[in-house]
PDB file of C-alpha atoms in Angstrom:
ATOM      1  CA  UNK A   1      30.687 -17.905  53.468  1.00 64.00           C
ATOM      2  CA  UNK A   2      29.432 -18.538  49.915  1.00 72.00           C
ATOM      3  CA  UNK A   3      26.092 -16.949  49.110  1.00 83.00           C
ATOM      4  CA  UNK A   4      26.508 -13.687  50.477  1.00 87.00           C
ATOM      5  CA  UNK A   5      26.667 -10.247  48.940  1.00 91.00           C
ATOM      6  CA  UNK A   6      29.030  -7.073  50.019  1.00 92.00           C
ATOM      7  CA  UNK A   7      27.179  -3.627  49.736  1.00 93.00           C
ATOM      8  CA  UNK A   8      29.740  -0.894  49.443  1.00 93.00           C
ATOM      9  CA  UNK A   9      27.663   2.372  49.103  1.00 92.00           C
ATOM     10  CA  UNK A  10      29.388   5.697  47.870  1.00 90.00           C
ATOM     11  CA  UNK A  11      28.548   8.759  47.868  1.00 84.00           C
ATOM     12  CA  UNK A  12      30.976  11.303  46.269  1.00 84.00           C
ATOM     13  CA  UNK A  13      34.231  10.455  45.143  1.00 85.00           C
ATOM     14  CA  UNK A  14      37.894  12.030  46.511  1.00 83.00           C
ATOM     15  CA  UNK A  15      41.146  10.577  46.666  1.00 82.00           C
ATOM     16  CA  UNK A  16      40.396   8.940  49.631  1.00 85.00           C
ATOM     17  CA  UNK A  17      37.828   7.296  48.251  1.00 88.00           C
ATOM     18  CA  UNK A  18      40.053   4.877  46.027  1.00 90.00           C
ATOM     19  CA  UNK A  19      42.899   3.968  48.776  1.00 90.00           C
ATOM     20  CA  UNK A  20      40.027   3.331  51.366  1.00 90.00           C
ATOM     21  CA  UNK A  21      37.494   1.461  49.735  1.00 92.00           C
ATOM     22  CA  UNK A  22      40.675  -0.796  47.607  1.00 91.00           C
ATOM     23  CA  UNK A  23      41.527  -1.620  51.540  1.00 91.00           C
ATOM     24  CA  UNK A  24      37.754  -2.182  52.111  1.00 91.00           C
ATOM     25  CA  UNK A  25      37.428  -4.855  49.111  1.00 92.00           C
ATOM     26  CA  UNK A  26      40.806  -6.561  50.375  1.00 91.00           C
ATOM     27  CA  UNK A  27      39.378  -6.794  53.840  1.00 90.00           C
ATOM     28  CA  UNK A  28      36.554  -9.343  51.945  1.00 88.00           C
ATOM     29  CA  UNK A  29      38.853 -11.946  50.081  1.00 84.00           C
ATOM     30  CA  UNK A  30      40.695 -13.337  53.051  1.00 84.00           C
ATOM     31  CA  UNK A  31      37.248 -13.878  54.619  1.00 80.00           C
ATOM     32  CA  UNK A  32      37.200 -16.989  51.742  1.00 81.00           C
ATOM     33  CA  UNK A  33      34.556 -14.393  49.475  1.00 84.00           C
ATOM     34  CA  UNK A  34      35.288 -13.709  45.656  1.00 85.00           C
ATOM     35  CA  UNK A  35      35.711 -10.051  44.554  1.00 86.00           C
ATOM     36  CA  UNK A  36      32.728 -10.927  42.502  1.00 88.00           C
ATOM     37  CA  UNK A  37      30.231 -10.490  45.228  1.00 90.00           C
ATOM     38  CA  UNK A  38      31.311  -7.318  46.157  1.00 93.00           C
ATOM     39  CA  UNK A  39      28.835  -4.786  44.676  1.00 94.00           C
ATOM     40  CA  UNK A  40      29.878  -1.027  44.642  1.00 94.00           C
ATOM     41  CA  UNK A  41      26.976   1.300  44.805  1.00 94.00           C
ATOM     42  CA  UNK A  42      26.918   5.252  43.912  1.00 92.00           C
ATOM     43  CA  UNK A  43      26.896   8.465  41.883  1.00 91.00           C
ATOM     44  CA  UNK A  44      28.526   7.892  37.993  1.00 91.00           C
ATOM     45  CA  UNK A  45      31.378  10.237  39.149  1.00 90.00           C
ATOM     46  CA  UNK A  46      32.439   8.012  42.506  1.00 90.00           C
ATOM     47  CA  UNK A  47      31.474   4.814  40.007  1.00 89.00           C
ATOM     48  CA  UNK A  48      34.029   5.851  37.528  1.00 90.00           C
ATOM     49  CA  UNK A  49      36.804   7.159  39.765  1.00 90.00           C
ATOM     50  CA  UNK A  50      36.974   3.864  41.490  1.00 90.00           C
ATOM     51  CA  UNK A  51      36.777   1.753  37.803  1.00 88.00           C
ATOM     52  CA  UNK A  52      39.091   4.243  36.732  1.00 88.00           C
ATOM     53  CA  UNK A  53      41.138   3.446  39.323  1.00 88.00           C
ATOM     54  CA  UNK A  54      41.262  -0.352  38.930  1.00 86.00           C
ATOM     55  CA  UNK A  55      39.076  -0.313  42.398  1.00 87.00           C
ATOM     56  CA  UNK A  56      36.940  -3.395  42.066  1.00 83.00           C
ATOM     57  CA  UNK A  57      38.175  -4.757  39.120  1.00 85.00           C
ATOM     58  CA  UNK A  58      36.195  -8.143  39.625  1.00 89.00           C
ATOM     59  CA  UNK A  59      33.159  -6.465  41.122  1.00 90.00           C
ATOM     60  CA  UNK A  60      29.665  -4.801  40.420  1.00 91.00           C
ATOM     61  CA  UNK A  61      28.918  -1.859  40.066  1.00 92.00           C
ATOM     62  CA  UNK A  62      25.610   0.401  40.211  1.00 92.00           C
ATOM     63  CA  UNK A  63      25.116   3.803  39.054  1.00 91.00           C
ATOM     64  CA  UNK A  64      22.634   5.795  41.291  1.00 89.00           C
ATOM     65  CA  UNK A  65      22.707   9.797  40.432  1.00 85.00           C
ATOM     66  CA  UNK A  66      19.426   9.787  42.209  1.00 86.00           C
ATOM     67  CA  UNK A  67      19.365   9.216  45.831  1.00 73.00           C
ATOM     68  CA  UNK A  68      22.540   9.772  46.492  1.00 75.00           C
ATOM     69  CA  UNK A  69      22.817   9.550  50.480  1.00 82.00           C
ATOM     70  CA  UNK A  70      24.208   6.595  52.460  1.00 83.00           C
ATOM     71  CA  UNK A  71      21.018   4.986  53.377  1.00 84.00           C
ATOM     72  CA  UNK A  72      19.507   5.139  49.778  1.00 87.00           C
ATOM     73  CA  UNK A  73      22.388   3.553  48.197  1.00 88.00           C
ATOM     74  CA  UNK A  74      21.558   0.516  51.027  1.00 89.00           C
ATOM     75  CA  UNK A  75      18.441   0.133  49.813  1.00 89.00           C
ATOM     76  CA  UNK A  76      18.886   0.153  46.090  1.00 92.00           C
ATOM     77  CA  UNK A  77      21.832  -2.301  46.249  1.00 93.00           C
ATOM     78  CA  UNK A  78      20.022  -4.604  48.464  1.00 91.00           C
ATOM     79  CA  UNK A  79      16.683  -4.591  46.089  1.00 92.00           C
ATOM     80  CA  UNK A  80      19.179  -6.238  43.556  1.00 93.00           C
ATOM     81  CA  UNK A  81      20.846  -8.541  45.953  1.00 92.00           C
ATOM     82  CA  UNK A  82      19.880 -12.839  44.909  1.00 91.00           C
ATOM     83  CA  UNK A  83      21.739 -14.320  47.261  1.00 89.00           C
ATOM     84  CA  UNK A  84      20.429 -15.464  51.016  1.00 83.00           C
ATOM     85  CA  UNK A  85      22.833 -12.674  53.162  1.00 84.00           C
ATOM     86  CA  UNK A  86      23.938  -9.733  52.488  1.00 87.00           C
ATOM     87  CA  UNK A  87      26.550  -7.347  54.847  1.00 88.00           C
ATOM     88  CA  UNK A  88      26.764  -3.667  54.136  1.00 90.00           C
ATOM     89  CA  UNK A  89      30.564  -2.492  54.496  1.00 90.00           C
ATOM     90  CA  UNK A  90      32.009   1.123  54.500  1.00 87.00           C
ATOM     91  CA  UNK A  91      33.372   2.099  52.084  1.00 89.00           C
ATOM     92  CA  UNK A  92      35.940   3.257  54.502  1.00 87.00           C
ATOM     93  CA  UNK A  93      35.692   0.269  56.900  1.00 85.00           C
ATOM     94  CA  UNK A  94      37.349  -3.182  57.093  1.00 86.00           C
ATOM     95  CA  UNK A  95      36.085  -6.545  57.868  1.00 82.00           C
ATOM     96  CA  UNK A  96      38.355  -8.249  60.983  1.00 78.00           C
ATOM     97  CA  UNK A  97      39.798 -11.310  59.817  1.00 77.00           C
ATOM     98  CA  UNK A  98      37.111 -13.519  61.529  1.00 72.00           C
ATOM     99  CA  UNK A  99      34.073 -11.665  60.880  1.00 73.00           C
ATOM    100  CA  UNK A 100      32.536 -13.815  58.357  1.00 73.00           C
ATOM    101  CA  UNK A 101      34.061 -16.839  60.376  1.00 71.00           C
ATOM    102  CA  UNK A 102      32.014 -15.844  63.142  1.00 71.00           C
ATOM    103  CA  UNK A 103      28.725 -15.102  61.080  1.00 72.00           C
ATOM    104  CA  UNK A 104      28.912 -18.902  59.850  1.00 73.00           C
ATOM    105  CA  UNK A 105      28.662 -20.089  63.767  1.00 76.00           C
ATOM    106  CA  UNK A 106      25.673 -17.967  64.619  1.00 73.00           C
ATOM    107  CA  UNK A 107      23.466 -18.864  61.502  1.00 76.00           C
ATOM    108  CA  UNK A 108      23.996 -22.489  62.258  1.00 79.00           C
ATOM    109  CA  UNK A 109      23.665 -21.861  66.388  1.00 77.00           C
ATOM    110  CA  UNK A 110      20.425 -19.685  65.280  1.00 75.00           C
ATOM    111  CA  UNK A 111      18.919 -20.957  61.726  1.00 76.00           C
ATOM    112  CA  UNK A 112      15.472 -18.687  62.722  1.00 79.00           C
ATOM    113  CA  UNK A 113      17.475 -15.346  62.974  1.00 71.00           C
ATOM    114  CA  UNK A 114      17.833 -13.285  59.597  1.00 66.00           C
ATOM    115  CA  UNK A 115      19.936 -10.226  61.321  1.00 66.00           C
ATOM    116  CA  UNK A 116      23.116 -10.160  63.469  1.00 63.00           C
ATOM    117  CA  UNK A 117      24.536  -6.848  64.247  1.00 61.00           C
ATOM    118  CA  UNK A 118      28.037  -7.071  65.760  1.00 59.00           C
ATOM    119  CA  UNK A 119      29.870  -4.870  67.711  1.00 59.00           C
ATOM    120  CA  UNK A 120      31.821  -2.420  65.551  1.00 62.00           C
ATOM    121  CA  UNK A 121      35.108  -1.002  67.225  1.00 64.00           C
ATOM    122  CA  UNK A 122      36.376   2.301  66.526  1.00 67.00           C
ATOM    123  CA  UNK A 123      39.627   3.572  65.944  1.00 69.00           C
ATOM    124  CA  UNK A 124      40.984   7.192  66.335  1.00 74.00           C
ATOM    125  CA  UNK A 125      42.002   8.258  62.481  1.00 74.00           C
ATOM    126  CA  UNK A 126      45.112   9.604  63.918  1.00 81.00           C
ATOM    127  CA  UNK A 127      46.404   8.092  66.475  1.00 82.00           C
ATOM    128  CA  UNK A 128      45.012   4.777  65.491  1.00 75.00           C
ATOM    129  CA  UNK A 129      44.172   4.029  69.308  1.00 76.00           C
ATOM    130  CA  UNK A 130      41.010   2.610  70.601  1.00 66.00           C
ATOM    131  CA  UNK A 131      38.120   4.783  70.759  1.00 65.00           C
ATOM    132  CA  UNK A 132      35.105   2.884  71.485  1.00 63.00           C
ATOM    133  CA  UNK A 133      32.777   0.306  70.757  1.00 58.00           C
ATOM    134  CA  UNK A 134      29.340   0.432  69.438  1.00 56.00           C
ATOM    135  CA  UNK A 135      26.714  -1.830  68.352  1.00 52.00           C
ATOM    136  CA  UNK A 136      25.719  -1.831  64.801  1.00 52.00           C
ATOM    137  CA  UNK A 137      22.326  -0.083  65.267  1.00 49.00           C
ATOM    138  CA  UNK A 138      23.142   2.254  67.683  1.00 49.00           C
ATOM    139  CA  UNK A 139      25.559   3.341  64.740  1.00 49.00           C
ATOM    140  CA  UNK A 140      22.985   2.936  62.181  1.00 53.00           C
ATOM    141  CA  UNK A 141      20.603   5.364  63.808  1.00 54.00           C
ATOM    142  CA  UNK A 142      23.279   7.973  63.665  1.00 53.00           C
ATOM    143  CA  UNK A 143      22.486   8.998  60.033  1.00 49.00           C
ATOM    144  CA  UNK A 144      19.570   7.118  59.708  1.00 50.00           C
ATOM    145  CA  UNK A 145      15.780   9.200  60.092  1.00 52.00           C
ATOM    146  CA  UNK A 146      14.358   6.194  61.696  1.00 50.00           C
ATOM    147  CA  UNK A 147      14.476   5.559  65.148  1.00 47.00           C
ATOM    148  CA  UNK A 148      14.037   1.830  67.461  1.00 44.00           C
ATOM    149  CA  UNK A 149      10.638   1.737  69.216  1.00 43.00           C
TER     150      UNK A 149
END
């Protein structure tokens, strides 16, 4: 998939933060996307870490020390977005190898939808076992003040 930006919002940086989102950045190339279009989102101190860090070498990066929670970092990255899609990844989340793959089907099955949500599944942090499936806005409401009507 070719004109499509990757929003990786930050919001504080740790050590976790580099090893995670470095995973989260690999999980984009094998989907056929350049580093380039990834664009790394967040406060000057997570920004620098990660550049520090040789996180994102090919990437962009934006430095928001205003609004610094999840959902404002989504909507200041995607105010600067020019291409047609854009996919909002975790900083600590991966794409599955046929994610994009599958997103290339259903735009040209359904040319007059602008949103797919898949189903994201959950792993236990420590045991790495199953622990559930969601849909993408039932997880989005989670931290998210607005609610479906």
């Amino acid at each position: 998939m070719e004109n499509i930006t990757i929003i990786i919002p930050v919001v504080e940086f740790n050590e976790e933060l580099v090893s995670y989102t470095r995973k989260a950045i690999e999980s984009v190339t094998p989907q056929g996307i350049d580093e380039s279009k990834v664009l790394l989102i967040g406060p000057e101190k997570a920004i620098k870490g990660l550049s520090e860090n040789n996180v994102g070498k090919k990437a962009a990066f934006i430095l928001n020390n205003q609004d610094t929670d999840y959902c404002s970092q989504v909507n200041i990255a995607v105010k600067t977005v020019s291409t047609k899609y854009f996919s909002v990844l975790g900083f600590d989340d991966m794409y599955s190898k046929t994610w994009f793959k599958n997103v290339e089907k259903y735009t040209k099955h359904m040319p007059d939808y602008s949103i797919f949500m898949p189903i994201i599944t959950s792993l236990d942090s420590k045991t790495k076992e199953l622990s559930g499936r969601i849909n993408e806005i039932i997880w989005a409401m989670s931290f998210s003040n607005e609610r479906l009507s």
